Phi, psi and omega in degrees: 000161187276027176093354177282147177275119177272163180219153177279130176254097184299320183296330181257355181055048181207165175265137184234138174253113181288345181288322180222011173078013180291149177233140182227156172288174179294344176262004176093003178286150183289131171260308179198164178122178185275355186293141181273343185227155174289171177290147177290142180285153176228148172273135181231134177210160177252130175236105184065243178257008182257141172260119183255123179238127182219155176300141180283000000 
């Protein structure tokens, strides 16, 4: 992604980019918008009370 922070939209069950209006599935696949590529995957895990997010 081009550096914009995307956010989960629970009501629409999708990821949204407020910078250019792109929409993605929960796995990062494109729903709509001008973006040419899906979101890059990340590894996510819970360690104790911490949520760890790292590049896949």
